[in-house]
Coordinates of C-alpha atoms in Angstrom, one line a residue:
Chain A
X1 CA 0.0 0.0 0.0
X2 CA 1.0 3.5 -0.7
X3 CA 2.7 5.3 2.2
X4 CA 4.9 8.4 2.6
X5 CA 8.1 6.3 1.9
X6 CA 6.6 5.3 -1.5
X7 CA 5.6 8.8 -2.2
X8 CA 9.2 10.0 -1.4
X9 CA 10.6 7.3 -3.6
X10 CA 8.3 8.3 -6.4
X11 CA 9.4 11.9 -6.0
X12 CA 13.0 10.8 -6.4
X13 CA 12.1 9.0 -9.7
X14 CA 10.0 12.0 -10.9
X15 CA 12.7 14.6 -10.1
X16 CA 13.8 16.4 -13.2
X17 CA 11.1 14.9 -15.3
X18 CA 7.9 16.4 -13.9
X19 CA 7.2 20.1 -13.2
X20 CA 7.0 21.6 -9.8
X21 CA 3.9 23.6 -10.5
X22 CA 3.8 27.0 -8.6
X23 CA 1.2 28.2 -6.0
X24 CA -0.9 31.0 -7.5
X25 CA -3.2 33.5 -5.9
X26 CA -5.2 36.7 -6.7
X27 CA -6.6 39.4 -4.4
X28 CA -9.7 39.3 -6.7
X29 CA -10.4 35.6 -5.8
X30 CA -9.7 36.2 -2.1
X31 CA -12.4 38.9 -2.2
X32 CA -15.0 36.7 -3.9
X33 CA -14.4 33.9 -1.4
X34 CA -14.0 36.1 1.7
X35 CA -10.8 34.2 2.5
X36 CA -7.3 33.5 1.2
X37 CA -7.3 31.2 -1.8
X38 CA -4.2 29.5 -3.2
X39 CA -4.3 27.6 -6.4
X40 CA -2.0 24.6 -7.3
X41 CA -2.2 24.6 -11.1
X42 CA -1.6 21.0 -12.2
X43 CA -2.9 22.1 -15.6
X44 CA 0.6 23.3 -16.1
X45 CA 2.0 19.8 -15.6
X46 CA 3.3 17.9 -18.7
X47 CA 0.4 16.8 -20.9
X48 CA -1.9 19.4 -19.1
X49 CA -2.8 17.3 -16.0
X50 CA -1.5 15.7 -12.8
X51 CA -1.9 12.3 -14.6
X52 CA 1.6 12.5 -15.9
X53 CA 2.9 12.2 -12.3
X54 CA 1.2 8.8 -11.7
X55 CA 2.1 7.5 -15.1
X56 CA 5.8 8.4 -14.7
X57 CA 5.8 6.9 -11.2
X58 CA 4.3 3.6 -12.4
X59 CA 6.5 3.3 -15.5
X60 CA 9.7 4.3 -13.8
X61 CA 9.2 1.6 -11.1
X62 CA 9.1 -1.3 -13.6
X63 CA 12.1 -3.4 -14.0
X64 CA 14.0 -2.5 -17.2
X65 CA 13.2 -5.8 -18.9
X66 CA 9.5 -5.6 -18.2
X67 CA 9.4 -1.9 -19.0
X68 CA 11.1 -2.4 -22.4
X69 CA 8.2 -4.4 -23.7
X70 CA 5.9 -1.5 -23.3
X71 CA 2.7 -0.4 -21.4
X72 CA -1.0 -0.3 -22.1
X73 CA -3.8 1.9 -20.7
X74 CA -7.5 2.2 -21.2
X75 CA -8.4 5.9 -21.4
X76 CA -9.6 8.5 -23.8
X77 CA -8.7 11.4 -21.5
X78 CA -5.9 12.8 -19.4
X79 CA -4.6 9.4 -18.2
X80 CA -4.0 8.4 -21.9
X81 CA -1.9 11.5 -22.6
X82 CA 0.1 11.1 -19.3
X83 CA 0.9 7.5 -20.0
X84 CA 1.8 8.2 -23.7
X85 CA 4.3 10.9 -23.0
X86 CA 5.8 9.2 -19.9
X87 CA 6.3 6.1 -22.0
X88 CA 7.9 8.1 -24.8
X89 CA 10.2 9.8 -22.4
X90 CA 11.3 6.4 -21.2
X91 CA 11.9 5.3 -24.8
X92 CA 9.3 2.5 -24.6
X93 CA 6.2 1.8 -26.6
X94 CA 2.7 2.5 -25.3
X95 CA -0.7 1.3 -26.5
X96 CA -3.8 3.2 -25.5
X97 CA -7.1 1.5 -26.0
X98 CA -10.0 4.0 -26.7
X99 CA -13.5 3.7 -27.9
X100 CA -13.8 4.4 -31.6
X101 CA -16.2 7.3 -30.9
X102 CA -13.7 9.2 -28.7
X103 CA -13.2 12.8 -29.8
X104 CA -10.7 13.1 -32.8
X105 CA -8.7 15.7 -30.9
X106 CA -8.1 13.3 -28.0
X107 CA -7.1 10.5 -30.3
X108 CA -4.8 12.9 -32.2
X109 CA -3.1 14.3 -29.1
X110 CA -2.5 10.8 -27.7
X111 CA -0.9 9.7 -30.9
X112 CA 1.1 12.9 -31.1
X113 CA 2.5 12.0 -27.7
X114 CA 3.8 8.9 -29.3
X115 CA 1.2 6.2 -28.4
X116 CA -0.2 3.6 -30.6
X117 CA -4.0 4.1 -30.3
X118 CA -6.1 1.0 -30.6
X119 CA -9.8 1.7 -31.2
X120 CA -12.6 -0.7 -30.3
X121 CA -16.3 -0.6 -31.0
X122 CA -18.2 0.1 -27.8
X123 CA -21.3 -1.7 -29.1
X124 CA -19.6 -4.9 -30.3
X125 CA -16.3 -5.4 -28.5
X126 CA -15.3 -5.9 -24.9
X127 CA -12.6 -3.3 -23.9
X128 CA -11.0 -5.6 -21.4
X129 CA -10.8 -8.5 -23.8
X130 CA -9.2 -6.3 -26.4
X131 CA -6.6 -5.1 -23.8
X132 CA -6.0 -8.6 -22.5
X133 CA -5.2 -9.9 -25.9
X134 CA -2.8 -7.1 -26.7
X135 CA -1.1 -7.4 -23.3
X136 CA -0.6 -11.1 -23.7
X137 CA 0.6 -10.9 -27.3
X138 CA 3.2 -8.2 -26.6
X139 CA 3.9 -8.5 -22.9
X140 CA 2.6 -5.0 -22.2
X141 CA 2.1 -3.9 -18.6
X142 CA -1.2 -2.4 -17.7
X143 CA -1.0 1.1 -16.1
X144 CA -4.3 1.6 -14.2
X145 CA -5.6 5.2 -13.9
X146 CA -6.1 5.4 -10.1
X147 CA -6.5 2.1 -8.2
X148 CA -2.9 1.3 -8.1
X149 CA -0.4 2.1 -5.3
X150 CA 2.4 3.3 -7.6
X151 CA 0.1 5.7 -9.4
X152 CA -1.2 7.0 -6.1
X153 CA 2.4 7.5 -4.9
X154 CA 3.1 9.6 -8.1
X155 CA 0.1 11.8 -7.6
X156 CA 1.1 12.2 -4.0
X157 CA 4.2 14.1 -5.1
X158 CA 1.9 17.0 -5.7
X159 CA 1.0 16.8 -2.0
X160 CA 4.7 17.0 -1.0
X161 CA 5.0 20.2 -3.1
X162 CA 1.9 21.6 -1.5
X163 CA 3.3 21.0 2.0
X164 CA 6.5 22.8 1.1
X165 CA 4.9 25.7 -0.8
X166 CA 2.4 26.3 2.0
X167 CA 5.3 26.6 4.4
X168 CA 7.0 29.1 2.1
X169 CA 3.7 31.1 2.0
X170 CA 3.3 30.8 5.8
X171 CA 0.0 29.1 5.4
X172 CA -0.4 27.5 8.9
X173 CA -3.8 25.8 8.5
X174 CA -5.9 25.2 5.4
X175 CA -8.5 23.2 3.6
X176 CA -7.0 21.4 0.6
X177 CA -9.6 20.9 -2.0
X178 CA -9.0 18.4 -4.8
X179 CA -11.1 17.5 -7.9
X180 CA -11.9 13.9 -7.4
X181 CA -12.9 11.1 -9.8
X182 CA -11.6 7.6 -8.9
X183 CA -9.7 9.1 -6.0
X184 CA -6.1 8.4 -7.0
X185 CA -5.0 12.1 -6.9
X186 CA -6.7 13.0 -3.6
X187 CA -5.5 9.8 -2.0
X188 CA -1.9 10.6 -2.9
X189 CA -2.2 14.2 -1.7
X190 CA -3.9 13.1 1.6
X191 CA -1.2 10.6 2.3
X192 CA 1.6 13.1 1.7
X193 CA -0.1 15.7 3.8
X194 CA -0.8 13.3 6.6
X195 CA 3.0 13.0 7.0
X196 CA 4.1 16.5 6.0
X197 CA 1.3 18.9 7.0
X198 CA -1.2 17.0 9.2
X199 CA -3.0 20.2 10.2
X200 CA -4.4 20.5 6.7
X201 CA -7.8 19.0 5.9
X202 CA -8.1 17.4 2.5
X203 CA -11.6 17.4 0.9
X204 CA -12.8 15.9 -2.4
X205 CA -14.8 18.1 -4.8
X206 CA -17.2 16.8 -7.4
X207 CA -19.9 18.0 -9.8
X208 CA -23.5 17.7 -9.0
X209 CA -25.0 14.4 -10.1
X210 CA -21.6 12.7 -10.0
X211 CA -20.9 12.9 -6.3
X212 CA -20.1 9.3 -5.6
X213 CA -17.2 10.1 -3.4
X214 CA -19.1 12.6 -1.3
X215 CA -21.9 10.1 -0.8
X216 CA -19.6 7.2 -0.2
X217 CA -17.7 9.2 2.5
X218 CA -21.1 10.1 4.1
X219 CA -22.5 6.6 4.1
X220 CA -19.3 4.8 4.9
X221 CA -19.5 2.4 1.9
X222 CA -18.8 2.6 -1.8
X223 CA -21.7 4.3 -3.6
X224 CA -22.1 4.5 -7.4
X225 CA -23.2 7.3 -9.7
X226 CA -26.5 6.9 -11.4
X227 CA -25.2 8.3 -14.7
X228 CA -21.8 7.6 -16.3
X229 CA -21.7 10.5 -18.7
X230 CA -23.3 13.8 -19.6
X231 CA -21.2 16.2 -17.6
X232 CA -18.9 19.0 -18.8
X233 CA -16.7 17.8 -16.0
X234 CA -16.0 14.6 -17.9
X235 CA -12.3 14.5 -16.7
X236 CA -13.4 13.4 -13.2
X237 CA -16.4 11.2 -13.9
X238 CA -15.9 7.6 -12.8
X239 CA -18.6 5.1 -11.8
X240 CA -17.5 4.8 -8.2
X241 CA -14.5 5.3 -5.8
X242 CA -11.7 2.7 -6.1
X243 CA -11.3 -0.3 -3.8
X244 CA -7.8 1.0 -2.9
X245 CA -8.6 4.7 -2.8
X246 CA -11.8 4.6 -0.8
X247 CA -10.3 3.3 2.5
X248 CA -7.6 6.0 2.2
X249 CA -10.1 8.7 1.6
X250 CA -12.3 7.4 4.4
X251 CA -9.4 7.5 6.8
X252 CA -7.9 10.9 5.8
X253 CA -10.4 13.2 4.1
X254 CA -13.1 15.5 5.3
X255 CA -16.6 15.6 3.8
X256 CA -17.0 16.2 0.1
X257 CA -18.0 19.4 -1.6
X258 CA -20.4 19.4 -4.6
X259 CA -20.6 22.2 -7.2
X260 CA -22.9 22.9 -10.1
X261 CA -21.7 22.8 -13.7
X262 CA -22.2 26.5 -13.9
X263 CA -20.1 27.1 -10.9
X264 CA -17.3 25.0 -12.5
X265 CA -17.6 27.1 -15.7
X266 CA -17.5 30.3 -13.6
X267 CA -14.3 29.1 -12.0
X268 CA -12.9 28.4 -15.5
X269 CA -13.6 32.0 -16.4
X270 CA -12.1 33.4 -13.2
X271 CA -9.0 31.3 -13.6
X272 CA -8.6 32.8 -17.1
X273 CA -9.1 36.4 -16.0
X274 CA -7.5 36.4 -12.6
X275 CA -4.8 33.6 -12.7
X276 CA -4.0 33.5 -16.4
X277 CA -4.3 29.7 -16.5
X278 CA -6.4 27.4 -18.6
X279 CA -8.5 24.9 -16.6
X280 CA -11.0 22.4 -17.8
X281 CA -14.4 22.2 -16.0
X282 CA -13.6 19.0 -14.1
X283 CA -10.3 20.5 -13.1
X284 CA -12.0 23.6 -11.8
X285 CA -14.5 22.1 -9.3
X286 CA -12.2 22.6 -6.3
X287 CA -11.6 26.2 -7.2
X288 CA -15.4 26.5 -7.7
X289 CA -16.0 25.0 -4.2
X290 CA -13.5 27.4 -2.7
X291 CA -15.1 30.4 -4.4
X292 CA -18.8 29.5 -4.0
X293 CA -19.2 27.0 -1.2
X294 CA -17.2 28.5 1.6
X295 CA -19.7 27.7 4.4
X296 CA -17.6 24.9 5.9
X297 CA -14.1 26.2 4.9
X298 CA -11.5 27.9 7.2
X299 CA -9.4 31.0 6.7
X300 CA -7.2 29.7 4.0
X301 CA -7.9 27.3 1.1
X302 CA -5.6 25.5 -1.3
X303 CA -7.6 24.6 -4.3
X304 CA -5.9 22.2 -6.8
X305 CA -6.7 22.7 -10.5
X306 CA -6.2 19.2 -11.8
X307 CA -6.2 19.7 -15.5
X308 CA -6.5 22.1 -18.5
X309 CA -7.4 19.9 -21.5
X310 CA -10.5 21.8 -22.4
X311 CA -12.3 22.0 -25.7
X312 CA -12.0 25.6 -27.1
X313 CA -15.8 25.6 -27.5
X314 CA -16.4 24.9 -23.8
X315 CA -13.8 27.6 -23.0
X316 CA -15.7 30.1 -25.1
X317 CA -18.9 29.0 -23.3
X318 CA -17.4 29.8 -19.9
X319 CA -16.2 33.2 -21.1
X320 CA -19.6 34.0 -22.6
X321 CA -21.6 32.9 -19.6
X322 CA -19.3 34.6 -17.0
X323 CA -17.8 37.8 -18.4
X324 CA -15.4 39.6 -16.1
Chain B
X1 CA 23.3 52.2 -13.3
X2 CA 21.9 48.8 -13.0
X3 CA 24.4 46.0 -12.5
X4 CA 24.3 42.4 -11.3
X5 CA 24.7 43.6 -7.7
X6 CA 21.7 45.8 -8.0
X7 CA 19.7 42.9 -9.5
X8 CA 20.8 40.5 -6.7
X9 CA 19.8 43.2 -4.2
X10 CA 16.4 43.6 -5.9
X11 CA 16.0 39.8 -5.7
X12 CA 16.6 39.9 -1.9
X13 CA 13.9 42.6 -1.6
X14 CA 11.5 40.7 -3.9
X15 CA 12.0 37.3 -2.2
X16 CA 8.7 36.0 -0.8
X17 CA 6.7 38.7 -2.5
X18 CA 7.0 37.8 -6.1
X19 CA 6.4 34.5 -7.8
X20 CA 9.2 32.3 -9.2
X21 CA 7.4 31.5 -12.5
X22 CA 8.2 28.0 -13.8
X23 CA 9.7 27.1 -17.1
X24 CA 7.2 25.3 -19.4
X25 CA 7.5 23.3 -22.6
X26 CA 5.5 21.1 -24.9
X27 CA 6.6 18.6 -27.5
X28 CA 3.9 20.1 -29.8
X29 CA 5.7 23.4 -29.8
X30 CA 9.1 21.8 -30.3
X31 CA 7.7 20.1 -33.3
X32 CA 6.3 23.3 -34.9
X33 CA 9.6 25.2 -34.3
X34 CA 11.9 22.3 -35.1
X35 CA 13.9 23.0 -32.0
X36 CA 13.5 22.9 -28.2
X37 CA 11.3 25.8 -26.9
X38 CA 11.1 26.7 -23.3
X39 CA 8.6 29.3 -22.1
X40 CA 9.0 31.6 -19.0
X41 CA 5.4 32.6 -18.3
X42 CA 5.5 35.9 -16.6
X43 CA 1.7 36.1 -17.2
X44 CA 1.6 34.0 -14.0
X45 CA 3.3 36.8 -12.0
X46 CA 1.2 38.9 -9.6
X47 CA -1.1 41.2 -11.6
X48 CA -0.5 39.1 -14.7
X49 CA 2.8 40.6 -15.9
X50 CA 6.5 41.0 -15.1
X51 CA 5.8 44.7 -14.3
X52 CA 5.1 43.7 -10.7
X53 CA 8.8 42.9 -10.3
X54 CA 10.0 46.3 -11.3
X55 CA 7.3 48.1 -9.3
X56 CA 8.2 46.1 -6.1
X57 CA 11.9 46.7 -6.6
X58 CA 11.5 50.5 -6.9
X59 CA 9.0 50.9 -4.1
X60 CA 10.9 48.6 -1.7
X61 CA 14.1 50.6 -2.3
X62 CA 12.6 53.9 -1.1
X63 CA 13.4 55.1 2.4
X64 CA 10.5 54.4 4.8
X65 CA 9.7 58.1 5.2
X66 CA 9.6 58.8 1.5
X67 CA 7.7 55.6 0.8
X68 CA 5.0 56.3 3.3
X69 CA 3.9 59.4 1.4
X70 CA 3.0 57.2 -1.6
X71 CA 3.9 56.7 -5.2
X72 CA 2.5 57.8 -8.6
X73 CA 2.7 56.3 -12.1
X74 CA 1.4 57.1 -15.5
X75 CA 0.0 54.1 -17.2
X76 CA -3.2 52.5 -18.3
X77 CA -1.7 49.1 -18.6
X78 CA 0.4 46.5 -16.9
X79 CA 2.7 49.0 -15.2
X80 CA -0.4 50.6 -13.5
X81 CA -1.5 47.3 -12.0
X82 CA 2.0 46.3 -10.9
X83 CA 2.5 49.6 -9.1
X84 CA -1.0 49.5 -7.5
X85 CA -0.6 46.1 -6.0
X86 CA 3.0 46.5 -5.0
X87 CA 2.0 49.8 -3.2
X88 CA -0.9 48.1 -1.5
X89 CA 1.3 45.2 -0.3
X90 CA 3.7 47.9 1.2
X91 CA 0.7 49.5 2.9
X92 CA 1.2 52.8 1.1
X93 CA -1.1 54.9 -1.2
X94 CA -0.7 54.9 -4.9
X95 CA -2.0 57.3 -7.6
X96 CA -2.3 56.1 -11.2
X97 CA -2.8 58.8 -13.8
X98 CA -4.7 57.5 -16.8
X99 CA -6.4 59.1 -19.8
X100 CA -10.2 59.3 -19.3
X101 CA -10.8 57.2 -22.4
X102 CA -8.8 54.2 -21.0
X103 CA -10.8 50.9 -21.1
X104 CA -13.2 50.6 -18.1
X105 CA -11.8 47.2 -17.3
X106 CA -8.3 48.6 -16.9
X107 CA -9.4 51.4 -14.7
X108 CA -11.5 49.0 -12.6
X109 CA -8.7 46.5 -12.2
X110 CA -6.2 49.2 -11.1
X111 CA -8.7 50.6 -8.6
X112 CA -9.4 47.1 -7.3
X113 CA -5.7 46.6 -6.7
X114 CA -6.0 49.6 -4.3
X115 CA -4.9 52.6 -6.4
X116 CA -6.5 56.0 -6.6
X117 CA -7.0 56.5 -10.3
X118 CA -6.9 60.1 -11.5
X119 CA -8.3 60.6 -15.0
X120 CA -7.2 63.4 -17.3
X121 CA -8.6 64.6 -20.6
X122 CA -6.1 63.8 -23.3
X123 CA -7.4 66.6 -25.5
X124 CA -7.3 69.4 -22.9
X125 CA -4.9 68.5 -20.2
X126 CA -1.2 67.8 -20.0
X127 CA -0.5 64.5 -18.4
X128 CA 2.8 65.5 -16.9
X129 CA 1.4 68.7 -15.5
X130 CA -1.4 66.7 -13.8
X131 CA 1.2 64.3 -12.4
X132 CA 3.6 67.1 -11.3
X133 CA 0.9 68.9 -9.4
X134 CA -0.2 65.7 -7.5
X135 CA 3.4 64.7 -6.7
X136 CA 4.1 68.1 -5.3
X137 CA 1.0 68.4 -3.3
X138 CA 1.3 65.0 -1.7
X139 CA 5.0 64.2 -1.9
X140 CA 4.4 61.2 -4.2
X141 CA 7.4 59.5 -5.7
X142 CA 7.2 58.8 -9.5
X143 CA 7.7 55.1 -10.5
X144 CA 8.8 55.2 -14.1
X145 CA 7.8 52.2 -16.3
X146 CA 11.2 51.3 -17.7
X147 CA 13.9 54.0 -17.9
X148 CA 14.8 53.7 -14.3
X149 CA 17.7 51.6 -12.8
X150 CA 15.7 50.2 -9.9
X151 CA 12.9 49.1 -12.2
X152 CA 15.4 47.5 -14.6
X153 CA 17.0 45.7 -11.6
X154 CA 13.6 44.3 -10.6
X155 CA 12.8 43.0 -14.1
X156 CA 16.3 41.5 -14.1
X157 CA 15.3 39.1 -11.3
X158 CA 13.4 37.1 -14.0
X159 CA 16.8 36.8 -15.7
X160 CA 18.3 35.3 -12.6
X161 CA 15.5 32.7 -12.5
X162 CA 16.0 31.9 -16.2
X163 CA 19.7 31.2 -15.6
X164 CA 18.9 28.9 -12.7
X165 CA 16.1 27.1 -14.4
X166 CA 18.1 26.7 -17.6
X167 CA 20.8 25.0 -15.6
X168 CA 18.2 22.6 -14.0
X169 CA 17.0 21.8 -17.5
X170 CA 20.5 21.3 -18.7
X171 CA 20.1 24.0 -21.4
X172 CA 23.7 24.8 -22.3
X173 CA 23.2 27.4 -25.0
X174 CA 20.1 29.3 -26.0
X175 CA 18.5 32.3 -27.6
X176 CA 16.5 34.2 -25.0
X177 CA 13.6 36.0 -26.7
X178 CA 11.9 38.8 -24.8
X179 CA 8.9 40.9 -25.8
X180 CA 10.2 44.5 -25.8
X181 CA 8.6 47.9 -25.5
X182 CA 10.7 50.5 -23.8
X183 CA 13.3 48.0 -23.0
X184 CA 13.3 47.7 -19.2
X185 CA 12.5 44.0 -19.1
X186 CA 15.0 42.9 -21.7
X187 CA 17.7 45.2 -20.2
X188 CA 17.3 43.6 -16.8
X189 CA 17.3 40.1 -18.2
X190 CA 20.3 40.8 -20.4
X191 CA 22.3 42.2 -17.5
X192 CA 21.4 39.2 -15.3
X193 CA 22.4 36.7 -18.0
X194 CA 25.6 38.6 -18.8
X195 CA 26.7 37.7 -15.3
X196 CA 25.0 34.3 -14.8
X197 CA 24.7 32.7 -18.2
X198 CA 26.9 34.6 -20.7
X199 CA 26.6 31.9 -23.3
X200 CA 22.9 32.9 -23.8
X201 CA 22.0 35.5 -26.5
X202 CA 19.2 37.8 -25.6
X203 CA 17.1 39.2 -28.4
X204 CA 14.2 41.7 -28.5
X205 CA 10.9 40.8 -30.1
X206 CA 8.4 43.3 -31.4
X207 CA 5.3 43.5 -33.6
X208 CA 5.5 44.6 -37.2
X209 CA 5.1 48.4 -37.6
X210 CA 6.3 49.0 -34.0
X211 CA 9.9 47.6 -34.3
X212 CA 11.7 50.7 -33.0
X213 CA 14.1 48.6 -30.9
X214 CA 15.0 46.3 -33.8
X215 CA 15.6 49.3 -36.0
X216 CA 17.5 51.2 -33.3
X217 CA 19.8 48.2 -32.7
X218 CA 20.4 48.0 -36.5
X219 CA 21.2 51.7 -37.0
X220 CA 23.0 52.2 -33.7
X221 CA 20.9 55.1 -32.7
X222 CA 17.5 55.6 -31.1
X223 CA 14.7 55.3 -33.8
X224 CA 11.0 56.1 -33.3
X225 CA 7.9 54.3 -34.3
X226 CA 5.8 56.1 -36.9
X227 CA 2.5 55.1 -35.2
X228 CA 1.8 55.2 -31.4
X229 CA -1.3 53.0 -31.3
X230 CA -3.3 50.6 -33.4
X231 CA -1.8 47.3 -32.5
X232 CA -3.3 44.4 -30.7
X233 CA 0.2 44.2 -29.1
X234 CA -0.6 47.4 -27.1
X235 CA 1.2 46.2 -24.0
X236 CA 4.6 46.6 -25.6
X237 CA 4.0 49.7 -27.8
X238 CA 6.2 52.7 -26.8
X239 CA 7.4 55.6 -28.9
X240 CA 11.1 54.6 -28.8
X241 CA 13.7 52.8 -26.7
X242 CA 14.7 54.5 -23.4
X243 CA 17.8 56.6 -22.9
X244 CA 19.0 54.2 -20.2
X245 CA 17.8 51.0 -21.8
X246 CA 19.1 51.6 -25.3
X247 CA 22.8 51.5 -24.4
X248 CA 22.3 48.3 -22.4
X249 CA 20.5 46.7 -25.3
X250 CA 23.1 47.9 -27.7
X251 CA 25.9 46.4 -25.7
X252 CA 24.2 43.1 -24.8
X253 CA 21.5 42.1 -27.2
X254 CA 21.4 40.3 -30.5
X255 CA 19.4 41.7 -33.4
X256 CA 15.6 42.1 -33.1
X257 CA 12.9 39.7 -34.3
X258 CA 9.7 41.1 -35.8
X259 CA 6.4 39.2 -36.0
X260 CA 3.0 39.9 -37.5
X261 CA -0.1 40.5 -35.5
X262 CA -1.5 37.2 -36.8
X263 CA 1.6 35.3 -35.7
X264 CA 1.2 36.8 -32.2
X265 CA -2.4 35.7 -32.1
X266 CA -1.4 32.2 -33.3
X267 CA 1.1 32.1 -30.4
X268 CA -1.7 33.1 -28.0
X269 CA -3.9 30.2 -29.3
X270 CA -1.0 27.7 -29.0
X271 CA -0.1 28.9 -25.5
X272 CA -3.8 28.2 -24.6
X273 CA -3.9 24.7 -26.2
X274 CA -0.4 23.5 -25.5
X275 CA 0.8 25.2 -22.4
X276 CA -2.5 26.0 -20.6
X277 CA -1.5 29.6 -20.0
X278 CA -3.2 32.9 -20.9
X279 CA -1.0 35.3 -22.8
X280 CA -1.8 38.7 -24.3
X281 CA -0.7 39.4 -27.9
X282 CA 2.1 41.7 -26.9
X283 CA 3.2 39.2 -24.4
X284 CA 3.3 36.5 -27.0
X285 CA 5.5 38.0 -29.6
X286 CA 8.6 36.2 -28.3
X287 CA 6.9 32.8 -28.5
X288 CA 5.6 33.8 -32.0
X289 CA 9.2 34.5 -33.0
X290 CA 10.4 31.2 -31.6
X291 CA 7.7 29.3 -33.4
X292 CA 7.6 31.1 -36.8
X293 CA 10.9 32.9 -37.3
X294 CA 13.5 30.3 -36.4
X295 CA 15.9 31.1 -39.3
X296 CA 18.5 32.8 -37.1
X297 CA 17.8 30.8 -33.9
X298 CA 19.9 28.0 -32.4
X299 CA 19.0 24.6 -31.0
X300 CA 17.2 25.8 -27.9
X301 CA 15.1 28.9 -27.3
X302 CA 13.8 30.4 -24.1
X303 CA 10.8 32.6 -25.0
X304 CA 9.5 34.9 -22.3
X305 CA 5.7 35.4 -22.2
X306 CA 5.6 38.8 -20.6
X307 CA 1.9 39.3 -19.7
X308 CA -1.6 37.8 -19.8
X309 CA -3.9 40.8 -19.4
X310 CA -5.9 40.1 -22.5
X311 CA -9.4 41.2 -23.4
X312 CA -11.7 38.2 -23.6
X313 CA -12.8 39.3 -27.1
X314 CA -9.2 39.3 -28.4
X315 CA -8.7 35.9 -26.8
X316 CA -11.8 34.6 -28.6
X317 CA -10.4 36.1 -31.8
X318 CA -7.2 34.1 -31.4
X319 CA -9.0 30.8 -30.8
X320 CA -11.3 31.5 -33.8
X321 CA -8.5 32.3 -36.2
X322 CA -6.2 29.6 -35.1
X323 CA -8.2 26.5 -34.1
X324 CA -6.1 23.6 -32.8

């Protein structure tokens, strides 16, 4: 299981290959929220999301012989791009399995990062069977998106940075808000902060209608989302918390915060105008919670913006709906 | 005159108050340019541009008695916001003199950063007379935008960071491209790199029609721009190089690079899609030169993106004209 030693070991492997994203702030955001808000912009990470950390952590931990055969992942989103680039930077092949109806831009980007994209027909083929066949034929190692200790350890390196940067900014106590899908990112951050900044309270943030983690934490058992798609916050939509991540979240995280899609879009627009960063709606739910759901938050908030791979049309929509 | 000791002293005063902006990159940009491109995103600096560095440097160097009376600046742009916030963070008053026809958003932002904005009628009043009267009445210190050694020293702290970050990235040799108006930013960077990374060649970048620095460097004497306005790259439009900055640029900089307005907009769109940062057209001219004018550039380029205070309509225009 992931612990602080694994996270520190991941950090040593990531060093020089991932970016130490800065901590940003704006007096305009502080004023809206009525408290100090700091933003950790993982949209500035390689491939535009934190996923690169976990991918690098998992791939770099493989033995050279196993690694040389290549890796495989199932994803049409940020995990795909993270795995593709991390594999290329290791000089190994990667295969990304995506549904054939995935957006062209995502397929194109993943290929451009050096991956072989294998498309399957959602209606006729079984994704796992396609993947299993490829893995067996070529000896590829599966890189899971979140329910995997090495991936969680990689995501946790962002938590180590938060602890250090909060100290530099003299932030004594804070709520740390994290956009949450399967829970790999928040689990890594929570484990890192348990060891390095235990006075911080880590809390998951989700969009309305897809608040499986908030509900699971409230009920004490894994709850599922009714819908599996249909949110602008697609980057953080998963059916349910992971089997590995849920116990970590249960032990370490405070209650979940839930925002509307419009609040997420409003946060996207404010990140544009006030922080000069590009955030996707799913990546902006923690900032939205910090800005618009402060009832249960303390004096200082660190909101993680987890990704920036947004369709230009959605970005325009955010600017149109929420002019400065 | 500004030298490395003054820049190091400025850095000590800025420490903990300004952001160390990261160094970003994207394989997509490398591919377009056919070389390695690194981006120093000063749009992520406080108030959305490098101007905050120079403002902080100048204000923090005043004696406590003089500083307490307050500061004054003439600007409707990034310098205004930098001075306003740096003054507020020092707990002193600031007066920003702007033409009454300045965009509402710029007036509003400057006020929101804590400044008293004094408007004057361009047709009827003399700006300098308005400023001189206020300065005399209240004992305000003028913070010049670029032709001032302490301001240049503050901008030079970005150069110190570039030297350190280039070392971390193992960039041995590089062209350092800097968006240039009056020349304060590039002069500071060039002086810092002369001392800390003398193998780097610093080069000014400007928009077509406003290439006073490129022409001045070519002719060896200060040349003026024919027009004073009418460019989307308004943030870096000045009548001519400064009397202090021109000799520094002449001694230390390579020849200037000139880009079209459309190339600057294209760079804005690519910074959005590939780096997840918001850059204004004037702030994007160095990235545009790196991407589209590589004929005279070496294997690696560090392009500074100097600011991100862009009107949403101009941002939409860039995304419309240059879809990914």
